[in-house]
Amino acid sequence: MAAYPQDPGAPDAPYLAFWRERHLCTLTTPRRDGSPHVVPVGVTYEPGARLARVIADKGSTKVGNVLAAGPAGARVAVCQVDGKRWATLEGRAYVRGEPDRVAEAERRYAERYGRTPSPNPSRVVIEIELTRAMGRG
């Protein structure tokens, strides 16, 4: 089976267009026992920075899983699918709470999903430093 690799910093036009459409995604993080924790999320993708972002509550399991990985970050994947089109981004995830980073993630979320996220003083952003991309847009 072909892997359909993409350059996470410079994907082809159909792949990038697919990431700009409104789609529900999944985030897979490792639990402490190594098993995968998969949850639905909104994801934004910034190829030039090789970065994907997921906004989250700091008390969520996904945030806890990333924090449990320590300073080296957690190996994670985000994915979206629509019929025969699919896209996966992989990399190291880190939890960021700086107001400017959270605001940028919220801005990008609003741009992609067409709605501003509800205010949440406990919001953080999971930033994924991308190392791999694959799929067919």
PDB file of C-alpha atoms in Angstrom:
ATOM      1  CA  MET A   1       0.000   0.000   0.000  1.00  0.00           C
ATOM      2  CA  ALA A   2       1.351   3.412  -0.940  1.00  0.00           C
ATOM      3  CA  ALA A   3       1.967   5.907   1.863  1.00  0.00           C
ATOM      4  CA  TYR A   4       1.372   9.028  -0.254  1.00  0.00           C
ATOM      5  CA  PRO A   5       4.096  11.103   1.421  1.00  0.00           C
ATOM      6  CA  GLN A   6       3.905  14.892   1.505  1.00  0.00           C
ATOM      7  CA  ASP A   7       6.469  17.470   2.586  1.00  0.00           C
ATOM      8  CA  PRO A   8       4.947  18.914   5.801  1.00  0.00           C
ATOM      9  CA  GLY A   9       6.596  22.259   5.030  1.00  0.00           C
ATOM     10  CA  ALA A  10       5.578  22.397   1.365  1.00  0.00           C
ATOM     11  CA  PRO A  11       2.698  20.049   0.560  1.00  0.00           C
ATOM     12  CA  ASP A  12       1.143  19.855  -2.880  1.00  0.00           C
ATOM     13  CA  ALA A  13      -1.758  22.196  -3.677  1.00  0.00           C
ATOM     14  CA  PRO A  14      -4.619  19.664  -3.349  1.00  0.00           C
ATOM     15  CA  TYR A  15      -3.322  18.515   0.058  1.00  0.00           C
ATOM     16  CA  LEU A  16      -3.057  22.075   1.336  1.00  0.00           C
ATOM     17  CA  ALA A  17      -6.495  22.959  -0.036  1.00  0.00           C
ATOM     18  CA  PHE A  18      -7.928  19.952   1.816  1.00  0.00           C
ATOM     19  CA  TRP A  19      -6.446  21.247   5.093  1.00  0.00           C
ATOM     20  CA  ARG A  20      -8.080  24.635   4.482  1.00  0.00           C
ATOM     21  CA  GLU A  21     -11.554  23.128   4.187  1.00  0.00           C
ATOM     22  CA  ARG A  22     -13.729  22.737   7.266  1.00  0.00           C
ATOM     23  CA  HIS A  23     -13.315  19.150   8.519  1.00  0.00           C
ATOM     24  CA  LEU A  24     -13.493  17.511  11.901  1.00  0.00           C
ATOM     25  CA  CYS A  25     -10.205  15.824  12.702  1.00  0.00           C
ATOM     26  CA  THR A  26      -8.797  13.364  15.205  1.00  0.00           C
ATOM     27  CA  LEU A  27      -5.825  13.770  17.523  1.00  0.00           C
ATOM     28  CA  THR A  28      -4.001  10.655  18.677  1.00  0.00           C
ATOM     29  CA  THR A  29      -1.848  10.984  21.807  1.00  0.00           C
ATOM     30  CA  PRO A  30      -0.067   8.247  23.774  1.00  0.00           C
ATOM     31  CA  ARG A  31      -1.467   7.270  27.162  1.00  0.00           C
ATOM     32  CA  ARG A  32       0.992   6.494  29.950  1.00  0.00           C
ATOM     33  CA  ASP A  33       0.627   2.778  29.189  1.00  0.00           C
ATOM     34  CA  GLY A  34       1.509   3.460  25.534  1.00  0.00           C
ATOM     35  CA  SER A  35      -1.964   2.797  24.150  1.00  0.00           C
ATOM     36  CA  PRO A  36      -3.457   5.407  21.790  1.00  0.00           C
ATOM     37  CA  HIS A  37      -5.988   7.983  22.990  1.00  0.00           C
ATOM     38  CA  VAL A  38      -7.982   9.250  19.981  1.00  0.00           C
ATOM     39  CA  VAL A  39     -10.362  12.213  20.223  1.00  0.00           C
ATOM     40  CA  PRO A  40     -12.188  14.520  17.805  1.00  0.00           C
ATOM     41  CA  VAL A  41     -10.669  17.996  17.498  1.00  0.00           C
ATOM     42  CA  GLY A  42     -10.357  21.010  15.256  1.00  0.00           C
ATOM     43  CA  VAL A  43      -6.881  21.333  13.725  1.00  0.00           C
ATOM     44  CA  THR A  44      -5.154  24.169  11.946  1.00  0.00           C
ATOM     45  CA  TYR A  45      -2.107  23.674   9.765  1.00  0.00           C
ATOM     46  CA  GLU A  46       0.642  26.176   8.993  1.00  0.00           C
ATOM     47  CA  PRO A  47       3.015  24.512   6.529  1.00  0.00           C
ATOM     48  CA  GLY A  48       5.536  27.379   6.405  1.00  0.00           C
ATOM     49  CA  ALA A  49       6.170  26.935  10.121  1.00  0.00           C
ATOM     50  CA  ARG A  50       5.782  23.122   9.939  1.00  0.00           C
ATOM     51  CA  LEU A  51       3.190  23.474  12.688  1.00  0.00           C
ATOM     52  CA  ALA A  52      -0.288  22.163  13.469  1.00  0.00           C
ATOM     53  CA  ARG A  53      -2.374  23.532  16.333  1.00  0.00           C
ATOM     54  CA  VAL A  54      -5.191  22.167  18.486  1.00  0.00           C
ATOM     55  CA  ILE A  55      -6.922  24.352  21.074  1.00  0.00           C
ATOM     56  CA  ALA A  56      -7.850  22.526  24.281  1.00  0.00           C
ATOM     57  CA  ASP A  57      -8.758  22.905  27.930  1.00  0.00           C
ATOM     58  CA  LYS A  58      -5.689  22.509  30.132  1.00  0.00           C
ATOM     59  CA  GLY A  59      -7.543  19.888  32.210  1.00  0.00           C
ATOM     60  CA  SER A  60      -8.302  17.613  29.250  1.00  0.00           C
ATOM     61  CA  THR A  61      -6.905  14.108  28.883  1.00  0.00           C
ATOM     62  CA  LYS A  62      -5.201  15.001  25.600  1.00  0.00           C
ATOM     63  CA  VAL A  63      -3.296  17.825  27.302  1.00  0.00           C
ATOM     64  CA  GLY A  64      -2.396  15.535  30.208  1.00  0.00           C
ATOM     65  CA  ASN A  65      -1.060  12.930  27.796  1.00  0.00           C
ATOM     66  CA  VAL A  66       1.157  15.475  26.051  1.00  0.00           C
ATOM     67  CA  LEU A  67       2.424  16.888  29.354  1.00  0.00           C
ATOM     68  CA  ALA A  68       3.167  13.380  30.666  1.00  0.00           C
ATOM     69  CA  ALA A  69       5.657  12.912  27.824  1.00  0.00           C
ATOM     70  CA  GLY A  70       7.918  15.515  29.434  1.00  0.00           C
ATOM     71  CA  PRO A  71      10.112  18.160  27.841  1.00  0.00           C
ATOM     72  CA  ALA A  72      10.868  16.041  24.758  1.00  0.00           C
ATOM     73  CA  GLY A  73       7.204  16.299  23.752  1.00  0.00           C
ATOM     74  CA  ALA A  74       4.764  13.564  22.816  1.00  0.00           C
ATOM     75  CA  ARG A  75       4.696  11.819  19.446  1.00  0.00           C
ATOM     76  CA  VAL A  76       1.222  12.470  18.070  1.00  0.00           C
ATOM     77  CA  ALA A  77      -0.807  12.411  14.886  1.00  0.00           C
ATOM     78  CA  VAL A  78      -3.750  14.422  13.575  1.00  0.00           C
ATOM     79  CA  CYS A  79      -5.893  13.116  10.774  1.00  0.00           C
ATOM     80  CA  GLN A  80      -8.885  14.073   8.660  1.00  0.00           C
ATOM     81  CA  VAL A  81     -10.830  12.101   6.072  1.00  0.00           C
ATOM     82  CA  ASP A  82     -13.505  12.868   3.511  1.00  0.00           C
ATOM     83  CA  GLY A  83     -14.378   9.989   1.208  1.00  0.00           C
ATOM     84  CA  LYS A  84     -11.223   8.973  -0.652  1.00  0.00           C
ATOM     85  CA  ARG A  85      -9.390  12.104   0.472  1.00  0.00           C
ATOM     86  CA  TRP A  86      -7.391  11.838   3.668  1.00  0.00           C
ATOM     87  CA  ALA A  87      -4.518  13.605   5.371  1.00  0.00           C
ATOM     88  CA  THR A  88      -2.315  12.816   8.354  1.00  0.00           C
ATOM     89  CA  LEU A  89       0.230  15.074  10.051  1.00  0.00           C
ATOM     90  CA  GLU A  90       2.690  13.658  12.588  1.00  0.00           C
ATOM     91  CA  GLY A  91       5.157  15.244  14.944  1.00  0.00           C
ATOM     92  CA  ARG A  92       6.128  16.215  18.467  1.00  0.00           C
ATOM     93  CA  ALA A  93       3.472  17.942  20.532  1.00  0.00           C
ATOM     94  CA  TYR A  94       3.976  20.524  23.263  1.00  0.00           C
ATOM     95  CA  VAL A  95       1.447  22.340  25.421  1.00  0.00           C
ATOM     96  CA  ARG A  96       1.700  26.135  25.265  1.00  0.00           C
ATOM     97  CA  GLY A  97      -0.199  28.524  27.500  1.00  0.00           C
ATOM     98  CA  GLU A  98       1.278  31.887  26.516  1.00  0.00           C
ATOM     99  CA  PRO A  99      -1.591  34.263  25.721  1.00  0.00           C
ATOM    100  CA  ASP A 100      -0.175  35.263  22.329  1.00  0.00           C
ATOM    101  CA  ARG A 101       0.151  31.622  21.240  1.00  0.00           C
ATOM    102  CA  VAL A 102      -3.347  30.745  22.429  1.00  0.00           C
ATOM    103  CA  ALA A 103      -4.757  33.832  20.670  1.00  0.00           C
ATOM    104  CA  GLU A 104      -3.016  32.875  17.413  1.00  0.00           C
ATOM    105  CA  ALA A 105      -4.433  29.349  17.652  1.00  0.00           C
ATOM    106  CA  GLU A 106      -7.922  30.745  18.306  1.00  0.00           C
ATOM    107  CA  ARG A 107      -7.595  33.121  15.343  1.00  0.00           C
ATOM    108  CA  ARG A 108      -6.581  30.300  13.019  1.00  0.00           C
ATOM    109  CA  TYR A 109      -9.374  28.086  14.361  1.00  0.00           C
ATOM    110  CA  ALA A 110     -11.935  30.826  13.672  1.00  0.00           C
ATOM    111  CA  GLU A 111     -10.560  31.259  10.151  1.00  0.00           C
ATOM    112  CA  ARG A 112     -10.756  27.554   9.302  1.00  0.00           C
ATOM    113  CA  TYR A 113     -13.960  26.641  11.117  1.00  0.00           C
ATOM    114  CA  GLY A 114     -15.938  29.841  10.565  1.00  0.00           C
ATOM    115  CA  ARG A 115     -16.660  30.507  14.228  1.00  0.00           C
ATOM    116  CA  THR A 116     -14.820  32.062  17.130  1.00  0.00           C
ATOM    117  CA  PRO A 117     -14.225  29.605  19.966  1.00  0.00           C
ATOM    118  CA  SER A 118     -16.160  30.302  23.174  1.00  0.00           C
ATOM    119  CA  PRO A 119     -14.113  32.127  25.808  1.00  0.00           C
ATOM    120  CA  ASN A 120     -12.212  29.738  28.069  1.00  0.00           C
ATOM    121  CA  PRO A 121      -9.713  31.019  30.651  1.00  0.00           C
ATOM    122  CA  SER A 122      -8.330  27.451  30.917  1.00  0.00           C
ATOM    123  CA  ARG A 123      -7.540  27.226  27.211  1.00  0.00           C
ATOM    124  CA  VAL A 124      -4.101  26.174  26.036  1.00  0.00           C
ATOM    125  CA  VAL A 125      -2.828  25.182  22.617  1.00  0.00           C
ATOM    126  CA  ILE A 126      -1.221  21.925  21.659  1.00  0.00           C
ATOM    127  CA  GLU A 127       1.419  22.832  19.098  1.00  0.00           C
ATOM    128  CA  ILE A 128       2.662  19.996  16.929  1.00  0.00           C
ATOM    129  CA  GLU A 129       6.090  20.442  15.373  1.00  0.00           C
ATOM    130  CA  LEU A 130       5.615  18.453  12.191  1.00  0.00           C
ATOM    131  CA  THR A 131       8.015  15.749  11.078  1.00  0.00           C
ATOM    132  CA  ARG A 132       5.832  13.829   8.615  1.00  0.00           C
ATOM    133  CA  ALA A 133       2.810  14.310   6.403  1.00  0.00           C
ATOM    134  CA  MET A 134       0.937  11.919   4.185  1.00  0.00           C
ATOM    135  CA  GLY A 135      -2.311  11.664   2.359  1.00  0.00           C
ATOM    136  CA  ARG A 136      -4.253  12.506  -0.760  1.00  0.00           C
ATOM    137  CA  GLY A 137      -6.058  15.815  -1.068  1.00  0.00           C
TER     138      GLY A 137
END
